[in-house]
Short mmCIF file of C-alpha atoms and ligand atoms in Angstrom, two decimals:
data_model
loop_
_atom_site.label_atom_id
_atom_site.label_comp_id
_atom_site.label_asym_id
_atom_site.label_seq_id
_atom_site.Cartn_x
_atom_site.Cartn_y
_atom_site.Cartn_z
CA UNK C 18 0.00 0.00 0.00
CA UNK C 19 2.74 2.62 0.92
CA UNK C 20 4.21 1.82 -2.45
CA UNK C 21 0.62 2.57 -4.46
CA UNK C 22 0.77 5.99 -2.31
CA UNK C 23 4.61 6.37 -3.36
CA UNK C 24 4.16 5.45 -7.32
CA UNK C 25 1.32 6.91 -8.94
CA UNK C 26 -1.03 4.28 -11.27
CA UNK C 27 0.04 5.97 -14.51
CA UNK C 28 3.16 7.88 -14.59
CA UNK C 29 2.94 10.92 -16.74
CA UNK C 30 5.61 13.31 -17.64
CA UNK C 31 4.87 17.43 -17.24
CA UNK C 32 5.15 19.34 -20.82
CA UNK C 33 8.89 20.67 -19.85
CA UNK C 34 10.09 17.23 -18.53
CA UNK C 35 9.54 16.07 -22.23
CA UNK C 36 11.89 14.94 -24.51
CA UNK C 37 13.30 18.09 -26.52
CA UNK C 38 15.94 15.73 -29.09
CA UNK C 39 16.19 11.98 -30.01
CA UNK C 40 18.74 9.94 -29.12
CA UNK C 41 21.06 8.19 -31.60
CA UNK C 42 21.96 5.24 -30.14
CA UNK C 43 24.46 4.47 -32.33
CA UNK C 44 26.83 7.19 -31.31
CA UNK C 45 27.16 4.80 -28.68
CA UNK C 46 28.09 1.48 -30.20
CA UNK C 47 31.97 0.64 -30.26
CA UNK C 48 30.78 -2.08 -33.18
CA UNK C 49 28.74 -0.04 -35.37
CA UNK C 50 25.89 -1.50 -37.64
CA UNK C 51 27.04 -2.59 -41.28
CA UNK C 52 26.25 -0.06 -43.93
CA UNK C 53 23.56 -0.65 -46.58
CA UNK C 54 24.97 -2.05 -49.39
CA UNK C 55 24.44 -0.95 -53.07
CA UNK C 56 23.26 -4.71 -54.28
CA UNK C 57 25.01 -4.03 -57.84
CA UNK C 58 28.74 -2.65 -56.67
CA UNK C 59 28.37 -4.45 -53.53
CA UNK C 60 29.89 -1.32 -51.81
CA UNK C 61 27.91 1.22 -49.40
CA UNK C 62 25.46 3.12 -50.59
CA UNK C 63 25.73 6.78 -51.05
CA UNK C 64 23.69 9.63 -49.67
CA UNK C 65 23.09 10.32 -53.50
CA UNK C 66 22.18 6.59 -54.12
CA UNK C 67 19.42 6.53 -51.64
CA UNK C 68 17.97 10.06 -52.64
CA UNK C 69 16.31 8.49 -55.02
CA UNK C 70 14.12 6.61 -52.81
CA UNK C 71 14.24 8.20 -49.38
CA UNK C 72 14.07 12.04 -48.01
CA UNK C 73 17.36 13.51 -47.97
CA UNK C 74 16.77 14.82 -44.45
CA UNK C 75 16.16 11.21 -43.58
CA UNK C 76 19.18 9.98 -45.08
CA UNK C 77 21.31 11.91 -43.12
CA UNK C 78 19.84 10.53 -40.22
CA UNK C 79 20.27 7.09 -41.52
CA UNK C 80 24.19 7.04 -42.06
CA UNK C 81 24.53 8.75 -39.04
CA UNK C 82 26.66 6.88 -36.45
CA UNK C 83 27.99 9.35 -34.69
CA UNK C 84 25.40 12.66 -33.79
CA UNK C 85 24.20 11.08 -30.28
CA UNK C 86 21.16 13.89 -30.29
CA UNK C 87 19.11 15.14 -32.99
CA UNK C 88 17.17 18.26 -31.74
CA UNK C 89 13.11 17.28 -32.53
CA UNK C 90 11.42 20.00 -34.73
CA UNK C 91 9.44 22.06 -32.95
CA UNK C 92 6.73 21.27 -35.63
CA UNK C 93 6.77 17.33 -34.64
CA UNK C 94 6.58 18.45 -31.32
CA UNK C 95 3.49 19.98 -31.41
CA UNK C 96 2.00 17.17 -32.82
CA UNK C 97 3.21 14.96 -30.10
CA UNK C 98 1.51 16.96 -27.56
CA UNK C 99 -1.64 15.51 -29.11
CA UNK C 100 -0.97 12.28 -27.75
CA UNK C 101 2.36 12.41 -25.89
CA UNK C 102 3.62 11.52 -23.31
CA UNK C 103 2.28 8.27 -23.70
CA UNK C 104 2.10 6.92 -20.00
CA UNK C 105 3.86 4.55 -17.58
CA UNK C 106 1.35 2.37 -16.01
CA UNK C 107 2.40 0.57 -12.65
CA UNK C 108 0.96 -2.74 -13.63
CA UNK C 109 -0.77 -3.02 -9.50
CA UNK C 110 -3.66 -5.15 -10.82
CA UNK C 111 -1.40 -7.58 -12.67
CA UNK C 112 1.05 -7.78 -10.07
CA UNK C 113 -2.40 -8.45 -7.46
CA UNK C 114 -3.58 -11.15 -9.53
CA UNK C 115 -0.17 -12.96 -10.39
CA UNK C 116 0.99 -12.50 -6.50
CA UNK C 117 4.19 -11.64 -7.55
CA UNK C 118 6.78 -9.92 -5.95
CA UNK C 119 8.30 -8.53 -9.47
CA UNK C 120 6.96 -4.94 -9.99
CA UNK C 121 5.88 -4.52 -13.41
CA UNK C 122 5.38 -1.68 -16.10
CA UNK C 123 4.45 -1.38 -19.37
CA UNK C 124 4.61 1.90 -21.80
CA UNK C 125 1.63 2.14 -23.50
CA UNK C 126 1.92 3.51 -27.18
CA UNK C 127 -1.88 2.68 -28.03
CA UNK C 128 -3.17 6.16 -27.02
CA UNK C 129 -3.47 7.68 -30.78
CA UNK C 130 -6.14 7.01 -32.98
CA UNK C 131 -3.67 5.26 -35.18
CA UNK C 132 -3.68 2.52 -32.25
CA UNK C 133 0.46 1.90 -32.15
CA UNK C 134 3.70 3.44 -31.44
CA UNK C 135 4.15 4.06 -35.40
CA UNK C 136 2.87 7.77 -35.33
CA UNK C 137 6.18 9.05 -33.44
CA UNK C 138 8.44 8.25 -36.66
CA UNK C 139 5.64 8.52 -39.31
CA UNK C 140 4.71 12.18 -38.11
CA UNK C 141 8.79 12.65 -38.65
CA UNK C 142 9.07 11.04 -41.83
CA UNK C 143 6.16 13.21 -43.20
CA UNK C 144 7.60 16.37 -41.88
CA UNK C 145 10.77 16.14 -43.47
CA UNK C 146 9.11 14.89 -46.78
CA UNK C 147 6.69 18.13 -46.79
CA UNK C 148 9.69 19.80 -45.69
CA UNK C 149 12.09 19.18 -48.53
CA UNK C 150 8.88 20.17 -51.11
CA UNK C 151 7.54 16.88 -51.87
CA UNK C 152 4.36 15.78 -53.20
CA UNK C 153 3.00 12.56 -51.15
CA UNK C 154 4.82 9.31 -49.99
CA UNK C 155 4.57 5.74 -51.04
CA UNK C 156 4.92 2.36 -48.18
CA UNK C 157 3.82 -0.66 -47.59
CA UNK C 158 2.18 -2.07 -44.65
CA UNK C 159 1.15 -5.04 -42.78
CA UNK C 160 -1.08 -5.46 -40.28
CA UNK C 161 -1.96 -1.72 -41.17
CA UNK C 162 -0.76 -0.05 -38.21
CA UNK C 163 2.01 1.32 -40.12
CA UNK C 164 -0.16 2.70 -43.16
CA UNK C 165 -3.04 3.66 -40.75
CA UNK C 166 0.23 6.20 -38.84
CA UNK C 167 1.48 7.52 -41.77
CA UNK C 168 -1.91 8.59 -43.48
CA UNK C 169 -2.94 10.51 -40.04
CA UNK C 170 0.44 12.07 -40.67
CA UNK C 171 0.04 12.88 -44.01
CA UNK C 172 -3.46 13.84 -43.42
CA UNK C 173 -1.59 16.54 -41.06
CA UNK C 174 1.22 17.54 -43.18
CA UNK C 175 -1.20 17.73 -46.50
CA UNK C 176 0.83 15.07 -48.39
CA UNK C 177 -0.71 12.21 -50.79
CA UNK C 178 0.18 8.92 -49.39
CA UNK C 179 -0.22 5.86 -51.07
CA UNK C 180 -0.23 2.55 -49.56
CA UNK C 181 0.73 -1.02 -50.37
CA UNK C 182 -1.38 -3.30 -47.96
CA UNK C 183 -0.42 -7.00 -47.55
CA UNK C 184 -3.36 -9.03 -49.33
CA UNK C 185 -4.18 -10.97 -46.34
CA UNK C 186 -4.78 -7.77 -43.91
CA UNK C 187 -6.38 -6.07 -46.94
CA UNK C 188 -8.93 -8.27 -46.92
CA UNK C 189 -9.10 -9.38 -43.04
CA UNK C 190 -8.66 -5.63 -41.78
CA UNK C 191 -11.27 -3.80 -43.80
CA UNK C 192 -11.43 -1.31 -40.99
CA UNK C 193 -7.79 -0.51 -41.00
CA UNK C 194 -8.18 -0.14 -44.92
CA UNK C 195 -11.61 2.66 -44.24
CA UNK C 196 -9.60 4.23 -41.06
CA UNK C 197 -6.53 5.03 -43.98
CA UNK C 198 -8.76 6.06 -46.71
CA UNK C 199 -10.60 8.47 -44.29
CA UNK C 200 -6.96 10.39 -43.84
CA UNK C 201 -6.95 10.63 -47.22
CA UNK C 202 -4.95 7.84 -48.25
CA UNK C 203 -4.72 5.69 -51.63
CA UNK C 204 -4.82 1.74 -50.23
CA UNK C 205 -3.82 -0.82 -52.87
CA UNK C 206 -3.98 -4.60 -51.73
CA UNK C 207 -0.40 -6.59 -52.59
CA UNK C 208 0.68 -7.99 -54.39
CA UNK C 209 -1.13 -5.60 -57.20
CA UNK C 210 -0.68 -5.68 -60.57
CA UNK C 211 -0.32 -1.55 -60.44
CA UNK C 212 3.75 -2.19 -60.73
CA UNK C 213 6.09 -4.37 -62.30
CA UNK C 214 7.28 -6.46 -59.69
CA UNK C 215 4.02 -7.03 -58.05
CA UNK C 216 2.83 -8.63 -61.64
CA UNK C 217 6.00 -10.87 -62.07
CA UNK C 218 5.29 -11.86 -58.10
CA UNK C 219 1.57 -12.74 -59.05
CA UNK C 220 3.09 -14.59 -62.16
CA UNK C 221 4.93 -16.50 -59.94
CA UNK C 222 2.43 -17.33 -57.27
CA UNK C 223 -0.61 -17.03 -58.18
CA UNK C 224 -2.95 -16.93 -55.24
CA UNK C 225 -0.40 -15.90 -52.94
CA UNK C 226 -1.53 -14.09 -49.61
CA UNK C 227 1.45 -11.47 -49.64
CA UNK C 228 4.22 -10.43 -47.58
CA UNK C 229 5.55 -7.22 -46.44
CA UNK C 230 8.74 -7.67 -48.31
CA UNK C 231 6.78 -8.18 -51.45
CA UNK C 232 4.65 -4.92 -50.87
CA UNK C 233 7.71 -3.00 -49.53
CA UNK C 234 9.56 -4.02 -53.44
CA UNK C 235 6.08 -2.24 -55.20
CA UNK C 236 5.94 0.92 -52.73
CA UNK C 237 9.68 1.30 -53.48
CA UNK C 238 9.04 0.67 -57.68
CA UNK C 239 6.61 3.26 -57.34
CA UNK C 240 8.41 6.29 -55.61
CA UNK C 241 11.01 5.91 -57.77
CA UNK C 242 9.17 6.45 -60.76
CA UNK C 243 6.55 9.15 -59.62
CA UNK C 244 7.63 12.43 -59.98
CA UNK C 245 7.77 14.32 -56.46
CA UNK C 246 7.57 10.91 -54.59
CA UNK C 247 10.04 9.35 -52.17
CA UNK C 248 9.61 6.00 -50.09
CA UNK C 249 9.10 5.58 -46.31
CA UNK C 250 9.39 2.74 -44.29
CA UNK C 251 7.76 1.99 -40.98
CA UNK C 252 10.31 0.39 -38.80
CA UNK C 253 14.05 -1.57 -39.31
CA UNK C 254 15.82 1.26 -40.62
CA UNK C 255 17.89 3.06 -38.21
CA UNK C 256 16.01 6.46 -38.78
CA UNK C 257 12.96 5.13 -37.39
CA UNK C 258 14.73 3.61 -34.19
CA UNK C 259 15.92 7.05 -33.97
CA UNK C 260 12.52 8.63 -34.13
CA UNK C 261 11.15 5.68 -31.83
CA UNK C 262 13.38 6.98 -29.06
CA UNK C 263 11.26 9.27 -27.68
CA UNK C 264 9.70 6.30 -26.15
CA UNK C 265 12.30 5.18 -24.23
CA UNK C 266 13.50 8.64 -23.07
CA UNK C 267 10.07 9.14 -21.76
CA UNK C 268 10.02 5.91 -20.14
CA UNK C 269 13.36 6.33 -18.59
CA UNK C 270 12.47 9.94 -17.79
CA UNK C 271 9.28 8.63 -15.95
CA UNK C 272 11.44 6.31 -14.04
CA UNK C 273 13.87 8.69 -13.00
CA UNK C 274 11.12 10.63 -11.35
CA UNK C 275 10.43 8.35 -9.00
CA UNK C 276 13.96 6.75 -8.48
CA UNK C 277 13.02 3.36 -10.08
CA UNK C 278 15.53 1.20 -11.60
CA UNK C 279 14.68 -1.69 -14.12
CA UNK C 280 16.16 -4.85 -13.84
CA UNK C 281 14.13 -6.50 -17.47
CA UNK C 282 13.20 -4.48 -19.98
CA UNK C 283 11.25 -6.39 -22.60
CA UNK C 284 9.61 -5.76 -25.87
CA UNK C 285 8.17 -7.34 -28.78
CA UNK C 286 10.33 -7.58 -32.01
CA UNK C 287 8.95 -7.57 -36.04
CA UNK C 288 11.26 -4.96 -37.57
CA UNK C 289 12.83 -3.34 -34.18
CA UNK C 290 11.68 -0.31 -34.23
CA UNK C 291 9.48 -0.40 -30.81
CA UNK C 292 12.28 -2.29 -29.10
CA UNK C 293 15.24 -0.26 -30.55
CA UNK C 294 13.09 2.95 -29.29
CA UNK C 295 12.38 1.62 -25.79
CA UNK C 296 15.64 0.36 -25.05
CA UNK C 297 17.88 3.41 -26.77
CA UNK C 298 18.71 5.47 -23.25
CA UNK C 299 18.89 2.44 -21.28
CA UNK C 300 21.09 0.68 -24.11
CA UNK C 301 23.11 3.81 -24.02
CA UNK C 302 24.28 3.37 -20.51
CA UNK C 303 25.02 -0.07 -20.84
CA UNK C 304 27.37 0.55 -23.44
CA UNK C 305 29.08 3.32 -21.96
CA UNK C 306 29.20 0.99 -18.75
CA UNK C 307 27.04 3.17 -16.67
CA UNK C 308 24.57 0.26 -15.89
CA UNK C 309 23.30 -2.66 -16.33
CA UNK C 310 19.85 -4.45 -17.85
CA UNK C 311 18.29 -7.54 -19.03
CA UNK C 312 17.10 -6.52 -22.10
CA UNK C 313 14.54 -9.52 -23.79
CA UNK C 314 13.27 -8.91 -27.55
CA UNK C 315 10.27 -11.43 -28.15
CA UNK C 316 9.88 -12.51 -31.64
CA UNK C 317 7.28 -15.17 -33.00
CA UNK C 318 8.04 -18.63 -33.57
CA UNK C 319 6.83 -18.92 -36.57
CA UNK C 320 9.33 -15.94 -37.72
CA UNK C 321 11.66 -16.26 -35.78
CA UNK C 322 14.58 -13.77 -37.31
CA UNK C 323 16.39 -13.52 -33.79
CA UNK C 324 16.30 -16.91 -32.78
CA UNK C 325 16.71 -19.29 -35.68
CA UNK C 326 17.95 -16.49 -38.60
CA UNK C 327 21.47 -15.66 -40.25
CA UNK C 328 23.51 -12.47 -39.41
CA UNK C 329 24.37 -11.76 -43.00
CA UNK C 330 23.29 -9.58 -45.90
CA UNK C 331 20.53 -9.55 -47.10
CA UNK C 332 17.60 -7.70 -49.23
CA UNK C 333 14.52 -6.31 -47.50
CA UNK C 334 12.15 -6.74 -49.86
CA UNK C 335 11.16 -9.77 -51.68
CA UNK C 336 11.70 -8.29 -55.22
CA UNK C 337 15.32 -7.33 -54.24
CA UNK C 338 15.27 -4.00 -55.18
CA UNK C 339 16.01 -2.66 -51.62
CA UNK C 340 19.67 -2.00 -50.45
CA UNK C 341 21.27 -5.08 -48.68
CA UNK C 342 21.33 -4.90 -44.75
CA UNK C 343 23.43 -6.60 -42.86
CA UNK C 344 20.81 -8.32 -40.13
CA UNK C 345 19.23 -11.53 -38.50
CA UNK C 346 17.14 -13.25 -41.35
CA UNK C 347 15.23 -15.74 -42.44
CA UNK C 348 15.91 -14.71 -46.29
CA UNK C 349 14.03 -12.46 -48.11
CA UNK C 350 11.55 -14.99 -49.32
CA UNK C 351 10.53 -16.40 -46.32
CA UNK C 352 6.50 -15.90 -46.28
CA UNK C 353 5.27 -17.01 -42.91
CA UNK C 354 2.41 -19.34 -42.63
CA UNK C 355 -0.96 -17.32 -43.23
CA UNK C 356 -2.36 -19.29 -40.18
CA UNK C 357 0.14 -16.94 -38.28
CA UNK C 358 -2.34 -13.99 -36.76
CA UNK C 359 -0.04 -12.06 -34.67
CA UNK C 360 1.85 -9.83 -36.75
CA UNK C 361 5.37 -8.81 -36.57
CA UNK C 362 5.77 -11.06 -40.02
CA UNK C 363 9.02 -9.14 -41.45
CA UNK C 364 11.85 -11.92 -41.86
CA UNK C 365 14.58 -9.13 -41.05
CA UNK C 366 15.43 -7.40 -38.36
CA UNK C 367 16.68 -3.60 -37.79
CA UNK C 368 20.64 -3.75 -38.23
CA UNK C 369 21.04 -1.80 -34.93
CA UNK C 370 19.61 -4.10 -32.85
CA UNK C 371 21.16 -7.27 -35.22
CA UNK C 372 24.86 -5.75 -34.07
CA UNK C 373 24.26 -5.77 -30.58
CA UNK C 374 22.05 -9.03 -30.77
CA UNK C 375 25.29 -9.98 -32.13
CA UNK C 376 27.46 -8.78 -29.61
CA UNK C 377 25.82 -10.37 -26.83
CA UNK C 378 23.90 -7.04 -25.14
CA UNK C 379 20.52 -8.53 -25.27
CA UNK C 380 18.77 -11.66 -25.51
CA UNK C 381 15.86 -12.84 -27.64
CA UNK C 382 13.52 -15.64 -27.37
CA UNK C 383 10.27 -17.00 -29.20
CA UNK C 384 6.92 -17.67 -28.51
CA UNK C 385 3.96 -19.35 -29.80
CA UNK C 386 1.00 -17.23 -31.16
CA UNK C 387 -1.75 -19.51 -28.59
CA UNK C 388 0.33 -18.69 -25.60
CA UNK C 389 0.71 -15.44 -26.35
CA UNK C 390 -3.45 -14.99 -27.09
CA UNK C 391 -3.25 -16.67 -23.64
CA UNK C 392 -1.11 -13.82 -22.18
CA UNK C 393 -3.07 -10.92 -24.34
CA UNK C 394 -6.71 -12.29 -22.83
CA UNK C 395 -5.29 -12.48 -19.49
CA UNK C 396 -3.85 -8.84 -19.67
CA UNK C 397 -7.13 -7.45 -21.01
CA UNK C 398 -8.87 -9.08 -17.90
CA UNK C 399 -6.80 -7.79 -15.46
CA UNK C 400 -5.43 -3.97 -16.68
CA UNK C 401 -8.20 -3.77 -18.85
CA UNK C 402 -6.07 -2.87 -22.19
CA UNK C 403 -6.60 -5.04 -25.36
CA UNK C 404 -3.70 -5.59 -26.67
CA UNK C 405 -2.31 -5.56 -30.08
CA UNK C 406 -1.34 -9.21 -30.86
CA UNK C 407 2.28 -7.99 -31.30
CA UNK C 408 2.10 -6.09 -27.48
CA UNK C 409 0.77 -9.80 -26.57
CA UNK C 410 4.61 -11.31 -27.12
CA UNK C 411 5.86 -8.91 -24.80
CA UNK C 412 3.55 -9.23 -22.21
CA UNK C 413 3.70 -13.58 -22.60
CA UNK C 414 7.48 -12.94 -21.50
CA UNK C 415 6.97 -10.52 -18.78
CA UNK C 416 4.26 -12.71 -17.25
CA UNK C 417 6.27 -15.44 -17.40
CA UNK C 418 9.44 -13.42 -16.01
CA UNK C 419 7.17 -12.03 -13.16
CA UNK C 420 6.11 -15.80 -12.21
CA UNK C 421 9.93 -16.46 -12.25
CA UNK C 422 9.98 -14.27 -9.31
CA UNK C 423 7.04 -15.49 -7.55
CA UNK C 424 9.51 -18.83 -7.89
CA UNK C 425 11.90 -17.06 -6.59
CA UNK C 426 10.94 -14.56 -4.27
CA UNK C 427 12.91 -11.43 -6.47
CA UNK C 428 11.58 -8.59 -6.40
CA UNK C 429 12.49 -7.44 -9.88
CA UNK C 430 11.71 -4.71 -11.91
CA UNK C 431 10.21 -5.52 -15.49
CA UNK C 432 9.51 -2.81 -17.83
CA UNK C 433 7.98 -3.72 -21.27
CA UNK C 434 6.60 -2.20 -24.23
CA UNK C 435 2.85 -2.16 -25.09
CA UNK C 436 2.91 -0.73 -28.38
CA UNK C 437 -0.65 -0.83 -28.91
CA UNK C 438 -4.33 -1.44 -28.95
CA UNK C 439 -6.49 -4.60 -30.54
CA UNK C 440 -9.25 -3.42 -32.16
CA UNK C 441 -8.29 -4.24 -35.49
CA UNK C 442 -7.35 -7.63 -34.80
CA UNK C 443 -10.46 -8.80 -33.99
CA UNK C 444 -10.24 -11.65 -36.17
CA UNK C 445 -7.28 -13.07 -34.72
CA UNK C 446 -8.93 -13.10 -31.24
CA UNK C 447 -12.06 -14.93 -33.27
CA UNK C 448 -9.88 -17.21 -33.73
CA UNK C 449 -8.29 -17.50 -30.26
CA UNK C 450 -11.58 -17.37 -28.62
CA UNK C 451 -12.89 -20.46 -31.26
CA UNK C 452 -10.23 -22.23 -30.70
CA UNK C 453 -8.95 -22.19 -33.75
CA UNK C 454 -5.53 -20.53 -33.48
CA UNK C 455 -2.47 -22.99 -34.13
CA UNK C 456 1.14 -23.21 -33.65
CA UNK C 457 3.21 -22.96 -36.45
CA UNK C 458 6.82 -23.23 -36.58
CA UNK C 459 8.94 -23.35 -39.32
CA UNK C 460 11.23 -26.42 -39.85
CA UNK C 461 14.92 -26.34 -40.34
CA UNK C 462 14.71 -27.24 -43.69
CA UNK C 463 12.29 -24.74 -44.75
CA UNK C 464 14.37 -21.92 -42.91
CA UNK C 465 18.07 -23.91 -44.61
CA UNK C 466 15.93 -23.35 -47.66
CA UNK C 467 15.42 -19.25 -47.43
CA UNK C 468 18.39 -19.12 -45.95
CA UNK C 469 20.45 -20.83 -48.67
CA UNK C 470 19.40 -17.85 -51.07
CA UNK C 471 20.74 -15.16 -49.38
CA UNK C 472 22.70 -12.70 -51.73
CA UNK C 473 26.47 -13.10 -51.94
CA UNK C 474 28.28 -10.44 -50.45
CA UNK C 475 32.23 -10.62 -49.72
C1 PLP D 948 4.38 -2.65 -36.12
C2 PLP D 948 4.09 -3.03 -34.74
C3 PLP D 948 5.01 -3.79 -33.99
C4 PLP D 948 6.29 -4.31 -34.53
O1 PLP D 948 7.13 -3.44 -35.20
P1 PLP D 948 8.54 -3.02 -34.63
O2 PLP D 948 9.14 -2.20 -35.69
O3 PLP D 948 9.31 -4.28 -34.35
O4 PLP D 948 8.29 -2.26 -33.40
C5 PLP D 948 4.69 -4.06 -32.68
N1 PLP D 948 3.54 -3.69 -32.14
C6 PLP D 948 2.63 -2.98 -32.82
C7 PLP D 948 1.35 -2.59 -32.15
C8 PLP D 948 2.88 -2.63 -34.14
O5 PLP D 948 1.98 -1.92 -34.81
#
């Protein structure tokens, strides 16, 4: 009880104790992340290659290794203020129910009509494409979080957007589709035979459900051959972890406050970008030997880039037209299995976290999709949140850490990451709640097989 008197329900930051720049938290890496490669010369790309596709104010940001803080625009700022901070909850009612002695928190990005964390780079992206005098934007997206993030920010800005949706959520998120189209966005289901490599795709597999690399390769085709057009992308790039910081300066601002010091910090992983965000500040002292974390990404089994993937080079898109990251991977034609409902589908993951995957400062694990509907259904009970499937993976492992210390009698500190709401997944908890939902997990062979056709790079 003294505690709940101590530390407030929801922990909210005051207007001046926000975050004024993001962190880069590459500045603080000893082993920086690889470069993109150019995927003809094999050699970095240029700022003037990747002008073509991407904002130049962007780009900068991307090859940056070394600025540690890039000052926010006062512009982006003021749109954060519509939904920022995004609170801290002390987790009281899960910790009551679970009679654990762990003390858990979760930062909850599902505050925005957009329903994720997305908005924080997607508001950036759009005001340095309006910025530099451009016309609209082209992506891709998945579930539709992204696309639904960057209409609302285009919708702000006064940019066309135009949007590549995965087949499958095309036609299972209707909503998401209407909720983009009512910002004023252009919504194409992929792959489409609008672009060249989306008809050589269909040519190839007829009937096929999509996959964000696929819809990422006709996005891409698309800004590069419409006049006043450049491509954004919703997560993995280092730009967007950059952007995504302001989550985990928040949440380590919110901390501060009230002298609290994590022991776990956890998040879900598809791309990186929630995790990379989340973890950036705390990351940063670890590196710089100031302190010390747990820090758990949670991927799905059935795409399991951390776990079972390759550190190599490889495309990002399925029609290989992207630059060539160096990252964990499952190839760039690994689709995973359509009975998979929980998102975070990309077979990559953001180089940034990759490197120091690599380098042994975090850990990742797996999980299946029905334990993790088991973890997303217990959450809403208790804290009252529905979850976004994806928020589900993190919450299955801080459960499971928080029961650890009910084992053990540690009284821990978990942070983790709910990135955002579940209304528009509504068919994937039809599915949980019919008991429908299975377990797929790729075998060795079929992962051997992507794997085997990764590019050659020296
Ligand atoms: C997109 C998304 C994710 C995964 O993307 P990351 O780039 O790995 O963060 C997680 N949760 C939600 C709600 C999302 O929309």
């Amino acid at each position: 009880m003294e505690e709940k008197n101590r530390i407030p329900y929801k922990i909210y930051l005051e207007e001046n104790e926000m975050p004024k720049a993001w962190y880069n938290l590459r500045a603080d890496m000893k082993e920086k992340p690889a470069p993109l490669l150019n995927p003809a010369t094999g050699k970095p790309m240029t700022a003037e290659e990747l002008s073509v596709v991407f904002c130049d104010e962007l780009i900068k940001q991307e090859l940056d290794n070394d600025t540690r803080y890039y000052e926010i625009p006062q512009e982006i700022r003021d749109f954060y203020k519509m939904y920022r901070p995004s609170p801290l909850v002390r987790a009281y009612c899960l910790e009551e129910k679970l009679q654990t002695p762990a003390k858990i928190y979760y930062k909850f990005e599902g505050n925005n009509t957009s329903g994720s964390h997305k908005l924080n780079s997607a508001i950036a992206q759009a005001y340095y494409a309006k910025k530099q005098g451009l016309k609209g934007v082209t992506t891709e997206t998945g579930a539709g979080q992204w696309g639904t993030a960057l209409s609302m920010a285009c919708a702000y800005f006064g940019l066309e957007c135009k949007v590549f949706m995965v087949k499958i959520s095309y036609e299972q998120k209707p909503f998401r589709r209407e909720v983009m189209r009512t910002y004023g966005a252009d919504v194409t289901p992929s792959p489409s035979m609008e672009t060249n490599v989306g008809r050589k795709i269909l040519a190839e597999h007829p009937g096929t459900t999509g996959s964000l690399g696929c819809a990422i390769s006709e996005a891409v085709e698309v800004a590069v051959s419409s006049e006043g057009y450049r491509y954004v992308l919703g997560s993995v790039l280092n730009q967007v972890l950059l952007h995504q910081s302001v989550i985990g300066l928040e949440t380590k601002a919110a901390l501060d406050k009230y002298g609290i010091h994590p022991d776990i910090i956890i998040g879900c992983a598809g791309g990186g970008s929630n995790l990379g965000g989340l973890i950036a500040p705390f990351m940063g002292e670890k590196l710089r030997g100031e302190a010390d974390y747990r820090i758990i990404a949670v991927e799905p089994a059935s795409c399991p880039s951390f776990t079972r993937g390759t550190f190599a080079y490889d495309f990002c898109d399925t029609g290989m037209i992207c630059p060539l990251a160096k990252m964990y991977t499952l190839g760039s034609g690994f689709i995973p299995s359509p009975n998979h409902a929980g998102g975070l589908r990309f077979h990559g993951m953001s180089s940034t976290l990759s490197q120091l995957y690599h380098d042994g400062y975090m850990e990742a694990t797996s999980v299946e999709q029905t334990s993790v509907f088991d973890a997303a259904e217990f959450f809403a009970r208790t804290e009252g949140i529905l979850p976004a499937p994806e928020s589900a993976h993190a919450i299955r492992v801080a459960l499971d850490e928080a029961l650890k210390c009910k084992e053990t009698g540690e009284e821990k500190t978990i942070v983790f990451g709910l990135t955002g709401t579940g209304y528009f997944d509504l068919k994937a908890y039809e599915a949980y709640n019919d008991g429908r939902m299975v377990d797929y997990i790729p075998t060795d062979e079929e992962i051997a097989a992507s794997v085997a056709k990764l590019p050659k790079v020296e």
